[in-house]
Tab-separated table of C-alpha atoms in Angstrom:
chain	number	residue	atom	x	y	z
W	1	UNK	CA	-74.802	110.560	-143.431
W	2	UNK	CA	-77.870	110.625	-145.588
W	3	UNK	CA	-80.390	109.185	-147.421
W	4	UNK	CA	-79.013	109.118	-150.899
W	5	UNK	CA	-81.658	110.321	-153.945
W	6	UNK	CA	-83.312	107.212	-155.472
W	7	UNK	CA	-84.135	109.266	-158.567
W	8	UNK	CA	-82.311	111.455	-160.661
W	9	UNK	CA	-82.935	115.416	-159.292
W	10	UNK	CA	-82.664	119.220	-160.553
W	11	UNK	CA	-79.769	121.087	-159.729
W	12	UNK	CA	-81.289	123.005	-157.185
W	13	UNK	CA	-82.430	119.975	-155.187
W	14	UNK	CA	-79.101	118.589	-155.596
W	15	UNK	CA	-77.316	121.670	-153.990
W	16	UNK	CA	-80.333	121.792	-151.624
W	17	UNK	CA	-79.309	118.519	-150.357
W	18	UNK	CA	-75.412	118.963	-150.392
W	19	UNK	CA	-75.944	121.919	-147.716
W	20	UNK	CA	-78.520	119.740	-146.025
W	21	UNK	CA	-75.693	117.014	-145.275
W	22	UNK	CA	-73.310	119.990	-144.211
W	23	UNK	CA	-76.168	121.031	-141.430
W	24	UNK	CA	-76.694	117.189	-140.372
W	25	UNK	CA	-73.125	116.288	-140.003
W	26	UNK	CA	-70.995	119.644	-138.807
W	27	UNK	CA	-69.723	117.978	-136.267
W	28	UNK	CA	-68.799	115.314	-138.048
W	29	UNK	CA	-67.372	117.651	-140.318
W	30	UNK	CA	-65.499	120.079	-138.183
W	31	UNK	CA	-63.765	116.945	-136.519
W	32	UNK	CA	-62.229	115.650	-139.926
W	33	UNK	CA	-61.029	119.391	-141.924
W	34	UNK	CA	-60.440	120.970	-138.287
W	35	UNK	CA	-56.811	120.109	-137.629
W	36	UNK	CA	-55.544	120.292	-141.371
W	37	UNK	CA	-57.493	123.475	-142.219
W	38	UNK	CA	-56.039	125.477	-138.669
W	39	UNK	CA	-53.049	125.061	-139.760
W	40	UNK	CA	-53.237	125.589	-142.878
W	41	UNK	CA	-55.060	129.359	-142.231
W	42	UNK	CA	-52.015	130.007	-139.654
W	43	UNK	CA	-49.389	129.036	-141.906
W	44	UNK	CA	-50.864	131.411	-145.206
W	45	UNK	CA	-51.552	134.330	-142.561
W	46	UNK	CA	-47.496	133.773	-140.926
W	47	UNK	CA	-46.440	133.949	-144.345
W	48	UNK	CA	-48.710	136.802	-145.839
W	49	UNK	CA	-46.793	138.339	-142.100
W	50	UNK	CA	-43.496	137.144	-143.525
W	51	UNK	CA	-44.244	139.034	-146.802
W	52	UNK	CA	-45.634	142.518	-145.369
W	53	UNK	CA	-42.979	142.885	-142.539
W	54	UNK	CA	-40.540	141.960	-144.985
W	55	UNK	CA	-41.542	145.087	-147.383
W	56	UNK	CA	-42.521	147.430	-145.035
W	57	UNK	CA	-38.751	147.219	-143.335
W	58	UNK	CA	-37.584	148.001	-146.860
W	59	UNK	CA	-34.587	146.562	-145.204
W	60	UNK	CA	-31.782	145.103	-148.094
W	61	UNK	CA	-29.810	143.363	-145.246
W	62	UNK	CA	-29.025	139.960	-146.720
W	63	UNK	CA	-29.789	138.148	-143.213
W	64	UNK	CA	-33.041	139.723	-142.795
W	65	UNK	CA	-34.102	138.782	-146.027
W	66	UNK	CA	-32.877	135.178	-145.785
W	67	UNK	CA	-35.044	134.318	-142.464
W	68	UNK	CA	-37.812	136.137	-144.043
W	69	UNK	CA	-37.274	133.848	-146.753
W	70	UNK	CA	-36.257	131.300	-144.361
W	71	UNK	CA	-39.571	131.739	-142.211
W	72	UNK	CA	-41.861	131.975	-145.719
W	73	UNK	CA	-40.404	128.705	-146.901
W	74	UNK	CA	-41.216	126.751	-144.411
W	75	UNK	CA	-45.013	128.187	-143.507
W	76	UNK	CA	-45.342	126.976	-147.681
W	77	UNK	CA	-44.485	123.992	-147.395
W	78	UNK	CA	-46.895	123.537	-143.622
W	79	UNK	CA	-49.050	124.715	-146.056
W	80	UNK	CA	-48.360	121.491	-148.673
W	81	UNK	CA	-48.328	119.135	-145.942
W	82	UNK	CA	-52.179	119.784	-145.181
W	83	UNK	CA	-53.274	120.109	-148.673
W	84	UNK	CA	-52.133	116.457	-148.933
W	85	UNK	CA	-53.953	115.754	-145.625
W	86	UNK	CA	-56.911	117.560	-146.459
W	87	UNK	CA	-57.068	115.606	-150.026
W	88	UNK	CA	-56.935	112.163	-148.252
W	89	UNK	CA	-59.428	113.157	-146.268
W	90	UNK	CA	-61.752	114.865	-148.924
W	91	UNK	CA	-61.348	111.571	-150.182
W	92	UNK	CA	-62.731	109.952	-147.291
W	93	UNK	CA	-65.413	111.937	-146.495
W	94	UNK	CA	-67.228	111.455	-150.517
W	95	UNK	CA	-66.722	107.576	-149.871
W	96	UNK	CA	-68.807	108.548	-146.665
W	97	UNK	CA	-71.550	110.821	-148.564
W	98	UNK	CA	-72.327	108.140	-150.899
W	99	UNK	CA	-71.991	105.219	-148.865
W	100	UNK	CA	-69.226	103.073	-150.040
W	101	UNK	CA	-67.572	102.972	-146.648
W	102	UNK	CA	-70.068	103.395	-143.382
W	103	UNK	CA	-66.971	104.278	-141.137
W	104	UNK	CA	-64.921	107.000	-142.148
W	105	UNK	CA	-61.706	104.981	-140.492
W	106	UNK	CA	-62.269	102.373	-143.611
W	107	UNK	CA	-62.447	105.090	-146.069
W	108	UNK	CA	-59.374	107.275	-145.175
W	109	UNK	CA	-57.490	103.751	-144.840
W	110	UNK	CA	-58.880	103.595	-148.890
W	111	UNK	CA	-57.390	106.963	-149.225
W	112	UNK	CA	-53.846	106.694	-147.708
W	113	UNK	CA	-53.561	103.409	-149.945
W	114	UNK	CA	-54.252	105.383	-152.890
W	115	UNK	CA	-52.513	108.711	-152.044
W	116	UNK	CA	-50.324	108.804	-155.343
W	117	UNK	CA	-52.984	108.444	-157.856
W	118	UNK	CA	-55.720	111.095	-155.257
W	119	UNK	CA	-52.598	113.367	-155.363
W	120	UNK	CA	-52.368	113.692	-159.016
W	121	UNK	CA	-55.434	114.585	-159.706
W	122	UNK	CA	-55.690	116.668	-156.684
W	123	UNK	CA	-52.972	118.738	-158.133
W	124	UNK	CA	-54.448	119.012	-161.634
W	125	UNK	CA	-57.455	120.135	-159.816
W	126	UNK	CA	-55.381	122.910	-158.969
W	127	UNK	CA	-53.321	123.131	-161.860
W	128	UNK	CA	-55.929	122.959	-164.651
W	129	UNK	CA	-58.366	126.465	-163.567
W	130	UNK	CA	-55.130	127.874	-162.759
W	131	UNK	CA	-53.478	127.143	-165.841
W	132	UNK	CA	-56.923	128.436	-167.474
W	133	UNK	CA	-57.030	131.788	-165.465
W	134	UNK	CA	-53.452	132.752	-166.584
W	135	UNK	CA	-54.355	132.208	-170.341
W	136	UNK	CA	-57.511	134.503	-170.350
W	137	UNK	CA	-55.184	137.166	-168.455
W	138	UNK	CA	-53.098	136.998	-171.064
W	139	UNK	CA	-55.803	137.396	-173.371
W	140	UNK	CA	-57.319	140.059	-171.129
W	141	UNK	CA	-54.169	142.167	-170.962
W	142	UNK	CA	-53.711	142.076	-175.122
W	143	UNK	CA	-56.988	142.730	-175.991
W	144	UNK	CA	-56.499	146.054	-173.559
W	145	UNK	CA	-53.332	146.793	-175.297
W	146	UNK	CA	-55.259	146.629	-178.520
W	147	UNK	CA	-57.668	149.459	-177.073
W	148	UNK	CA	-54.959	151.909	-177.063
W	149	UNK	CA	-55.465	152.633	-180.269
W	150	UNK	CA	-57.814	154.329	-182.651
W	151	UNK	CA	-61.452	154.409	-182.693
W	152	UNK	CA	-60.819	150.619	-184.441
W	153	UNK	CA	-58.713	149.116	-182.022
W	154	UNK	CA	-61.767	150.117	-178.986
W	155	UNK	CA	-64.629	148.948	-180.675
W	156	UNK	CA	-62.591	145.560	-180.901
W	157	UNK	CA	-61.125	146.229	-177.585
W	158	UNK	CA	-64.920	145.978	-176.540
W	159	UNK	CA	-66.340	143.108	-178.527
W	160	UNK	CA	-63.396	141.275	-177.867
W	161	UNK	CA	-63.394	141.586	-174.252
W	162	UNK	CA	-66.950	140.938	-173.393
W	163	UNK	CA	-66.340	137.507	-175.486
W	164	UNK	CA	-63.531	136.721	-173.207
W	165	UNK	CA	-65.530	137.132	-170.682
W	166	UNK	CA	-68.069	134.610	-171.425
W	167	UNK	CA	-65.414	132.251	-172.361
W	168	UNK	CA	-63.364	132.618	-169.482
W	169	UNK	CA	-66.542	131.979	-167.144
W	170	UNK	CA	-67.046	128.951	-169.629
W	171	UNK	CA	-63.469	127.327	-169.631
W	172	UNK	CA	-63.187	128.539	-165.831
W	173	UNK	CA	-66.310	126.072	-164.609
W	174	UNK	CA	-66.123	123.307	-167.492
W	175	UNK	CA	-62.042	123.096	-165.569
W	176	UNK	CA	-63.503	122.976	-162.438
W	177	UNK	CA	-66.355	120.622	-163.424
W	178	UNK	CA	-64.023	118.201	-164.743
W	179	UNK	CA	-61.346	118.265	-162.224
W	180	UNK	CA	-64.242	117.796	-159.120
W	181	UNK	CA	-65.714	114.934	-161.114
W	182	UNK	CA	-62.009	112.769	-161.577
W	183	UNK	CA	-61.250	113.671	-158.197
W	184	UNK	CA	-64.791	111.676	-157.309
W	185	UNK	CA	-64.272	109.037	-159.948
W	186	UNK	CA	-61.308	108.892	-158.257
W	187	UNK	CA	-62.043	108.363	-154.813
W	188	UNK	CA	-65.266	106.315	-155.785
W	189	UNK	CA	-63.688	103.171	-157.643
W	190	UNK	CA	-60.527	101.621	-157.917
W	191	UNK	CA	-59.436	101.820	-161.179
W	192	UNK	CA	-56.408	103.747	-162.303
W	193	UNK	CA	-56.108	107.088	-163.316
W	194	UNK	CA	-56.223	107.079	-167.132
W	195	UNK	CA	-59.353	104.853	-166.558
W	196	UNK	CA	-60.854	107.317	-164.587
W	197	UNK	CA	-59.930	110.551	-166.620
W	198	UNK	CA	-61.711	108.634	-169.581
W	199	UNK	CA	-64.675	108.123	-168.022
W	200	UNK	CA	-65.056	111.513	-166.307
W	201	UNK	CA	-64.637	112.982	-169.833
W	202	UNK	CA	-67.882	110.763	-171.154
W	203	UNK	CA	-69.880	111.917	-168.114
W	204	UNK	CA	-68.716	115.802	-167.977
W	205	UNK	CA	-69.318	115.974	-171.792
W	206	UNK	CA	-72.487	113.972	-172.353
W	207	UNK	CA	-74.282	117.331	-170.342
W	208	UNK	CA	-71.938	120.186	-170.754
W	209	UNK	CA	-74.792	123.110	-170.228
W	210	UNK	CA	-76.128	121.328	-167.228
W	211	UNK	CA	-72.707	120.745	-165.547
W	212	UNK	CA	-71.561	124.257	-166.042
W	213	UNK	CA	-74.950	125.097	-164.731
W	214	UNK	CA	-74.284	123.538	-161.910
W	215	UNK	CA	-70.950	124.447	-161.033
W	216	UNK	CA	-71.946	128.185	-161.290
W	217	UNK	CA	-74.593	127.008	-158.952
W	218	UNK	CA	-73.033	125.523	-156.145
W	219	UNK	CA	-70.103	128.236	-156.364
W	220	UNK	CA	-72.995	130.725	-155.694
W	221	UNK	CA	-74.376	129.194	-152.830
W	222	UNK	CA	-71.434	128.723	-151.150
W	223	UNK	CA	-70.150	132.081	-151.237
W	224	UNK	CA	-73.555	133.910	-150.137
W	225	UNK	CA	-73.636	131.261	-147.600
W	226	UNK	CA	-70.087	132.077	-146.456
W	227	UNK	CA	-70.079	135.622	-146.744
W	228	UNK	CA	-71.848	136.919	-143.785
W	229	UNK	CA	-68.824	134.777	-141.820
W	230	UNK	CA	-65.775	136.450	-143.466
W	231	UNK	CA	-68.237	140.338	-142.965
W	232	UNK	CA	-66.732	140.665	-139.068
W	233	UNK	CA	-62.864	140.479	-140.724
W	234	UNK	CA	-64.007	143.209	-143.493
W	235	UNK	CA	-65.675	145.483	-141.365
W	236	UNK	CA	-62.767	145.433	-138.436
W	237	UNK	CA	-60.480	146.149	-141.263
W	238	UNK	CA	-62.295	149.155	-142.215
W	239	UNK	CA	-62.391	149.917	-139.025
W	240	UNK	CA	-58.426	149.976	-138.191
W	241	UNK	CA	-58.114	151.984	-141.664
W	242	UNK	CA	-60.060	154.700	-140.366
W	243	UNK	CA	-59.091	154.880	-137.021
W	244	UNK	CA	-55.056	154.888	-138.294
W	245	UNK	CA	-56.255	157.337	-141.017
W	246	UNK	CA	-54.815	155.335	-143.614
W	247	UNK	CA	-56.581	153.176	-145.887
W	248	UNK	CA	-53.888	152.274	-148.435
W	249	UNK	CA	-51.887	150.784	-146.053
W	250	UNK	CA	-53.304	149.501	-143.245
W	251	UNK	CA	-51.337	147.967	-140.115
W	252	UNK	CA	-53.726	145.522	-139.064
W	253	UNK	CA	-53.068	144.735	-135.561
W	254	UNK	CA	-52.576	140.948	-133.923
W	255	UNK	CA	-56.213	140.525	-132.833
W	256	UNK	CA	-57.717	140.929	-136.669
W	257	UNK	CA	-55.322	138.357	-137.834
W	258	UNK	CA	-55.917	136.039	-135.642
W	259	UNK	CA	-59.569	136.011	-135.879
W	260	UNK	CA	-59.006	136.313	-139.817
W	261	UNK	CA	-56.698	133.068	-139.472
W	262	UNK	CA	-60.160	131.820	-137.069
W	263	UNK	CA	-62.956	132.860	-139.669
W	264	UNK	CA	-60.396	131.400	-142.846
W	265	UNK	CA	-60.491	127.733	-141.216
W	266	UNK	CA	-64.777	127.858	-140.524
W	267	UNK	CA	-65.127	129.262	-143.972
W	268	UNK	CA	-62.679	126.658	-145.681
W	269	UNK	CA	-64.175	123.614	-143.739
W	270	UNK	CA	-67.741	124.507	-144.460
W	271	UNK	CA	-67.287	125.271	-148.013
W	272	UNK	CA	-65.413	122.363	-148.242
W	273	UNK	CA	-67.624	120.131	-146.957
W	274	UNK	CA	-70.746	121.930	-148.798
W	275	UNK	CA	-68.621	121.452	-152.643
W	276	UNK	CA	-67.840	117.639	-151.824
W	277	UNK	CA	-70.674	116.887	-150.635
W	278	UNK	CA	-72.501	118.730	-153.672
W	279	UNK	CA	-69.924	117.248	-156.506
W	280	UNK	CA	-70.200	113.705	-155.326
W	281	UNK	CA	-74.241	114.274	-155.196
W	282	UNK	CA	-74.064	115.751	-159.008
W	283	UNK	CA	-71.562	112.892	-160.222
W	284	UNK	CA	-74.341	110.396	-158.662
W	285	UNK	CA	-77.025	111.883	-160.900
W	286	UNK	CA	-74.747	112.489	-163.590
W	287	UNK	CA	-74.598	108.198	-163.754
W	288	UNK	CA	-77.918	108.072	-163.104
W	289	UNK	CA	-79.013	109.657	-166.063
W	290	UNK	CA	-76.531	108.695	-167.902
W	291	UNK	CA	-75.407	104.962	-167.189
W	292	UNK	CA	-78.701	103.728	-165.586
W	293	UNK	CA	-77.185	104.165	-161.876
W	294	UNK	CA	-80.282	103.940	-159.751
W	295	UNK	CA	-81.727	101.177	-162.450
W	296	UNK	CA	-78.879	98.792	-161.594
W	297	UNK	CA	-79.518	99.670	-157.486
W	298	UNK	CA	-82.929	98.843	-157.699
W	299	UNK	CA	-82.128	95.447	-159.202
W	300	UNK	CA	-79.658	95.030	-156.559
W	301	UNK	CA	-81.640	95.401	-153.754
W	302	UNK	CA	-84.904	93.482	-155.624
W	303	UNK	CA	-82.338	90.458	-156.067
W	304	UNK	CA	-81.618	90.583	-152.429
W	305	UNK	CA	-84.233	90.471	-151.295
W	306	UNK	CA	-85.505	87.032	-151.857
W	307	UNK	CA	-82.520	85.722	-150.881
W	308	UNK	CA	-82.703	87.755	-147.759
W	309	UNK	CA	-86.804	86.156	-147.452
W	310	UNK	CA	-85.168	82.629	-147.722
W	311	UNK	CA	-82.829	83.100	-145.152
W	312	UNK	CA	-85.362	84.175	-142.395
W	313	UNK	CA	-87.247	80.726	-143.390
């Protein structure tokens, strides 16, 4: 896809080069995440449908809420089905980027041989910042409840809360750090999972600062990048909220969701592509600087080369 760095780089040059792949290869791109991530944006937006239609009938007829439920049920678990699909071929595509597999075909034959142990960490991928994001609410929501007090209970409401702020950002990208990284190590070797888990904790915590540095990084990027796609949706929402005179609660005809179902799928494939591509580039410089990576590649290719001399004589 690209020319991999020979040299350990900053973190700018390494996010640099992730959206520089993106650009090179959309096509390439677009024709691996397109199928999975379609349907995937038509099945949330038919059941984010489901939901609304649901509660604005403020119907309690037990048949209308069982094929509401019915209908919901089954867009969730469309929605499952390519997750899994999309994680095989996440997989795939980082074999690709740094170029253990030239053909894609070999790599997401890798992946669909190793689906159970790409699954589970795919799902603590999930899991973990999840799992993180309900603990700081919980935090969030006592430390408010303390505020309701005297003059006391605000000044710690205050202090409190801007420290659970910085270690919510902190927890939030070291979980997301670590889970991108195993889901690499993952897809990059062929040892098992505990294996892998073990050495993504040696990497991720040998440069803590610079990881999280990089996470918020990347996460940046992508979203200014992203942004001015997702702008059309917001502004046509507006839009129908004016022209209904209703802000609150907002009808939004069949056009908007359909090109919000249409902008969902560019935005998820590109940002996709742009956070592999950039993980998989920051757990190559991660090894280099750390286990000698582009030390033991340069003695590779100087001890093939003689041999390779030889064989033309």
């Amino acid at each position: 896809m690209i020319n991999l760095p020979d040299s350990p780089r900053s973190l700018g040059d390494l996010v640099g080069l992730g959206f520089r792949l993106v650009r090179k290869n959309w096509k390439s791109i677009v024709s691996i995440f397109l199928v999975p991530s379609l349907f995937f944006s038509m099945a949330l937006s038919g059941s984010q449908f489901c939901f609304v239609h649901w509660v604005q009938a403020q119907s309690l007829d037990p048949g209308f809420f069982a094929v509401h439920m019915a209908c919901g049920l089954g867009l969730v678990l469309v929605m499952i089905a390519c997750q899994w699909e999309i994680a095989l071929r996440s997989c795939a595509f980082i074999r690709c980027v740094l170029s253990i597999d030239k053909e894609y075909s070999v790599a997401y034959e890798y992946a669909r041989g190793r689906q159970r142990e790409i699954m589970t960490v795919y799902a603590v991928s999930f899991m973990l910042p999840t799992l993180v994001a309900i603990i700081w609410t919980l935090l969030f929501v006592s430390t408010l409840y303390l505020g309701t007090g005297d003059t006391l209970g605000k000044v710690l409401c205050i202090v409190l809360g801007f420290l659970e702020g910085l270690t919510f950002v902190v927890a939030f990208s070291y979980s997301l750090l670590y889970t991108a990284i195993a889901f690499v190590a993952v897809c990059g070797t062929e040892s098992g999972i505990k294996d892998s888990l073990k050495e993504v904790f040696v990497l991720s915590g040998t440069a803590v600062m610079r990881g999280l540095s990089y996470t918020c990084l990347l996460l940046i990027s992508i979203f200014i990048v992203t942004l001015p796609l997702y702008l059309p949706v917001i502004f046509l929402g507006i839009w129908e909220g004016y022209v209904q005179g209703k802000m609150d609660e907002i009808n939004f005809p069949v056009y908007l969701r359909v090109l919000e179902a249409i902008s969902s799928c560019i935005i998820n494939m590109l940002s996709l592509g742009a956070a592999l591509s950039g993980v998989a580039l920051f757990c190559r410089d991660v090894k280099m600087r750390r286990q000698g990576l582009d030390i033991d590649e340069g003695l590779s290719k100087m001890a093939y080369l003689p041999s390779s001399h030889q064989s033309k004589h």
